[in-house]
Short mmCIF file of C-alpha atoms in Angstrom, two decimals:
data_model
loop_
_atom_site.label_atom_id
_atom_site.label_comp_id
_atom_site.label_asym_id
_atom_site.label_seq_id
_atom_site.Cartn_x
_atom_site.Cartn_y
_atom_site.Cartn_z
CA UNK A 1 -23.69 -28.13 -16.88
CA UNK A 2 -26.97 -27.53 -15.08
CA UNK A 3 -26.82 -27.74 -11.29
CA UNK A 4 -29.81 -28.59 -9.11
CA UNK A 5 -29.81 -25.00 -7.83
CA UNK A 6 -30.11 -23.75 -11.42
CA UNK A 7 -32.96 -26.13 -12.01
CA UNK A 8 -34.74 -24.89 -8.91
CA UNK A 9 -34.39 -21.32 -10.13
CA UNK A 10 -36.24 -22.35 -13.26
CA UNK A 11 -39.09 -23.59 -11.07
CA UNK A 12 -39.50 -20.24 -9.32
CA UNK A 13 -42.59 -18.56 -10.60
CA UNK A 14 -43.74 -15.04 -10.27
CA UNK A 15 -46.96 -14.76 -8.31
CA UNK A 16 -49.66 -12.23 -8.93
CA UNK A 17 -49.39 -9.56 -6.30
CA UNK A 18 -50.78 -6.08 -6.80
CA UNK A 19 -49.10 -2.84 -5.81
CA UNK A 20 -51.51 -2.22 -2.91
CA UNK A 21 -50.84 -5.70 -1.56
CA UNK A 22 -47.08 -5.18 -1.78
CA UNK A 23 -47.32 -1.81 -0.02
CA UNK A 24 -49.49 -3.33 2.71
CA UNK A 25 -46.95 -6.12 3.17
CA UNK A 26 -44.02 -3.68 3.38
CA UNK A 27 -45.88 -1.55 5.94
CA UNK A 28 -46.20 -4.56 8.25
CA UNK A 29 -42.42 -5.00 8.34
CA UNK A 30 -40.97 -2.86 11.17
CA UNK A 31 -38.03 -1.62 9.09
CA UNK A 32 -40.35 -0.12 6.48
CA UNK A 33 -43.39 0.73 8.61
CA UNK A 34 -42.68 4.44 9.03
CA UNK A 35 -41.67 5.18 5.45
CA UNK A 36 -44.07 7.62 3.74
CA UNK A 37 -46.66 5.81 1.63
CA UNK A 38 -45.65 7.45 -1.66
CA UNK A 39 -42.04 6.31 -1.23
CA UNK A 40 -43.18 2.86 -0.18
CA UNK A 41 -45.21 2.60 -3.39
CA UNK A 42 -42.06 3.27 -5.40
CA UNK A 43 -40.17 0.56 -3.51
CA UNK A 44 -43.08 -1.87 -3.85
CA UNK A 45 -43.30 -1.30 -7.59
CA UNK A 46 -39.66 -2.44 -7.94
CA UNK A 47 -40.04 -5.62 -5.84
CA UNK A 48 -41.35 -8.78 -7.53
CA UNK A 49 -43.34 -11.52 -5.81
CA UNK A 50 -42.22 -15.12 -6.24
CA UNK A 51 -43.84 -18.47 -5.54
CA UNK A 52 -41.89 -21.40 -4.07
CA UNK A 53 -43.11 -24.99 -4.18
CA UNK A 54 -43.08 -27.16 -1.02
CA UNK A 55 -39.51 -28.35 -0.43
CA UNK A 56 -38.02 -25.80 -2.81
CA UNK A 57 -35.20 -23.64 -1.48
CA UNK A 58 -35.50 -19.85 -1.51
CA UNK A 59 -31.72 -19.72 -1.04
CA UNK A 60 -28.91 -22.01 0.08
CA UNK A 61 -26.45 -21.69 2.93
CA UNK A 62 -23.03 -20.74 1.60
CA UNK A 63 -24.32 -19.18 -1.60
CA UNK A 64 -24.27 -15.53 -2.50
CA UNK A 65 -27.61 -13.90 -3.08
CA UNK A 66 -28.58 -10.28 -3.44
CA UNK A 67 -32.16 -10.37 -2.20
CA UNK A 68 -34.10 -9.93 1.00
CA UNK A 69 -37.50 -11.59 1.30
CA UNK A 70 -40.80 -11.02 3.07
CA UNK A 71 -43.02 -14.05 3.60
CA UNK A 72 -46.42 -13.21 2.17
CA UNK A 73 -48.08 -16.62 2.47
CA UNK A 74 -47.14 -20.22 3.22
CA UNK A 75 -44.38 -21.41 5.51
CA UNK A 76 -40.60 -21.13 5.21
CA UNK A 77 -38.03 -22.58 7.56
CA UNK A 78 -34.45 -21.52 8.16
CA UNK A 79 -31.99 -24.44 8.21
CA UNK A 80 -28.35 -24.56 9.29
CA UNK A 81 -26.37 -27.34 7.63
CA UNK A 82 -23.28 -29.01 9.05
CA UNK A 83 -21.19 -31.83 7.59
CA UNK A 84 -23.20 -34.60 9.21
CA UNK A 85 -26.53 -33.00 10.08
CA UNK A 86 -28.85 -30.08 9.68
CA UNK A 87 -30.89 -28.12 12.19
CA UNK A 88 -34.14 -26.26 11.69
CA UNK A 89 -33.32 -23.01 13.39
CA UNK A 90 -36.59 -21.20 12.88
CA UNK A 91 -39.88 -21.42 11.08
CA UNK A 92 -40.83 -18.02 9.81
CA UNK A 93 -44.16 -16.33 10.43
CA UNK A 94 -46.24 -14.49 7.88
CA UNK A 95 -45.01 -10.98 7.10
CA UNK A 96 -41.59 -11.87 8.46
CA UNK A 97 -38.57 -10.38 6.76
CA UNK A 98 -35.62 -12.72 6.14
CA UNK A 99 -32.34 -12.84 4.25
CA UNK A 100 -31.76 -9.16 4.97
CA UNK A 101 -28.00 -9.41 5.50
CA UNK A 102 -27.65 -9.83 1.74
CA UNK A 103 -29.11 -6.35 1.34
CA UNK A 104 -26.41 -4.86 3.54
CA UNK A 105 -23.31 -6.78 2.44
CA UNK A 106 -22.01 -9.22 -0.15
CA UNK A 107 -21.68 -12.26 2.12
CA UNK A 108 -22.44 -15.95 1.87
CA UNK A 109 -25.77 -17.05 3.28
CA UNK A 110 -25.48 -18.28 6.87
CA UNK A 111 -28.57 -20.48 6.53
CA UNK A 112 -30.75 -22.08 3.91
CA UNK A 113 -34.38 -21.04 3.54
CA UNK A 114 -36.77 -23.77 2.40
CA UNK A 115 -40.47 -23.53 1.62
CA UNK A 116 -42.50 -25.97 3.71
CA UNK A 117 -45.77 -25.23 1.96
CA UNK A 118 -46.56 -23.41 -1.24
CA UNK A 119 -45.11 -20.03 -0.28
CA UNK A 120 -45.18 -16.56 -1.75
CA UNK A 121 -42.51 -14.01 -0.98
CA UNK A 122 -42.00 -10.38 -1.82
CA UNK A 123 -38.42 -10.06 -3.06
CA UNK A 124 -36.41 -6.93 -2.23
CA UNK A 125 -33.40 -6.76 -4.58
CA UNK A 126 -30.18 -5.27 -3.16
CA UNK A 127 -29.78 -2.67 -5.89
CA UNK A 128 -33.32 -1.42 -5.28
CA UNK A 129 -32.77 -1.44 -1.51
CA UNK A 130 -29.50 0.52 -1.80
CA UNK A 131 -31.12 3.22 -3.91
CA UNK A 132 -33.99 3.35 -1.43
CA UNK A 133 -31.86 3.78 1.70
CA UNK A 134 -30.05 6.73 0.16
CA UNK A 135 -33.35 8.57 0.62
CA UNK A 136 -34.30 6.82 3.88
CA UNK A 137 -31.12 5.98 5.80
CA UNK A 138 -33.16 5.19 8.93
CA UNK A 139 -34.46 2.08 7.11
CA UNK A 140 -30.96 0.61 6.94
CA UNK A 141 -30.46 1.27 10.66
CA UNK A 142 -33.71 -0.47 11.54
CA UNK A 143 -32.83 -3.31 9.19
CA UNK A 144 -29.45 -3.70 10.90
CA UNK A 145 -31.14 -3.78 14.32
CA UNK A 146 -33.56 -6.48 13.16
CA UNK A 147 -30.74 -8.57 11.69
CA UNK A 148 -28.58 -8.31 14.81
CA UNK A 149 -31.51 -9.38 17.03
CA UNK A 150 -32.26 -12.30 14.73
CA UNK A 151 -28.62 -13.46 14.68
CA UNK A 152 -28.47 -13.24 18.49
CA UNK A 153 -31.70 -15.26 18.75
CA UNK A 154 -30.37 -17.93 16.40
CA UNK A 155 -27.11 -18.08 18.30
CA UNK A 156 -29.10 -18.73 21.49
CA UNK A 157 -30.95 -21.51 19.68
CA UNK A 158 -27.64 -23.05 18.54
CA UNK A 159 -26.33 -23.01 22.09
CA UNK A 160 -29.50 -24.75 23.31
CA UNK A 161 -29.12 -27.43 20.63
CA UNK A 162 -25.44 -27.81 21.42
CA UNK A 163 -26.07 -28.22 25.16
CA UNK A 164 -28.84 -30.77 24.47
CA UNK A 165 -26.45 -32.72 22.26
CA UNK A 166 -23.70 -32.58 24.88
CA UNK A 167 -26.11 -33.94 27.49
CA UNK A 168 -26.65 -36.98 25.28
CA UNK A 169 -22.91 -37.56 24.98
CA UNK A 170 -21.88 -36.78 28.54
CA UNK A 171 -20.30 -39.56 30.55
CA UNK A 172 -21.02 -39.63 34.26
#
């Protein structure tokens, strides 16, 4: 049986992205910015670029995935789904790193990531990342700091949405 998620994976195309472009993109991400250029070239050479069509999901909330992503071009939004509704939690900016928790642990995705426009992402596979942080453990610490800040920011956003919703339901 073919699921819609499987079909979407078939639609993912590899974009043309040269090594220098990948290295430049990695250098703009705070977690990787201070890594020596020669080591960054090795990491970049092991990370593919992928293209996502408008409306296509990069990953789904609740699924397991082993990749982190850096938005190279286009727009991607992070969505939190509930039983009866969904919230856009954040629209990512260019060069923004997302999905990084999957690099650190085997957990279900907390959000979905959906391309708004034609979007290109550099994909950092977990196995590549794990081999890389053995040589550069400070990268994993910076990555953890970035992820914790992002989760705290999203939690603030949820609380704002929740309070706004409560205001609409409050009886005086």
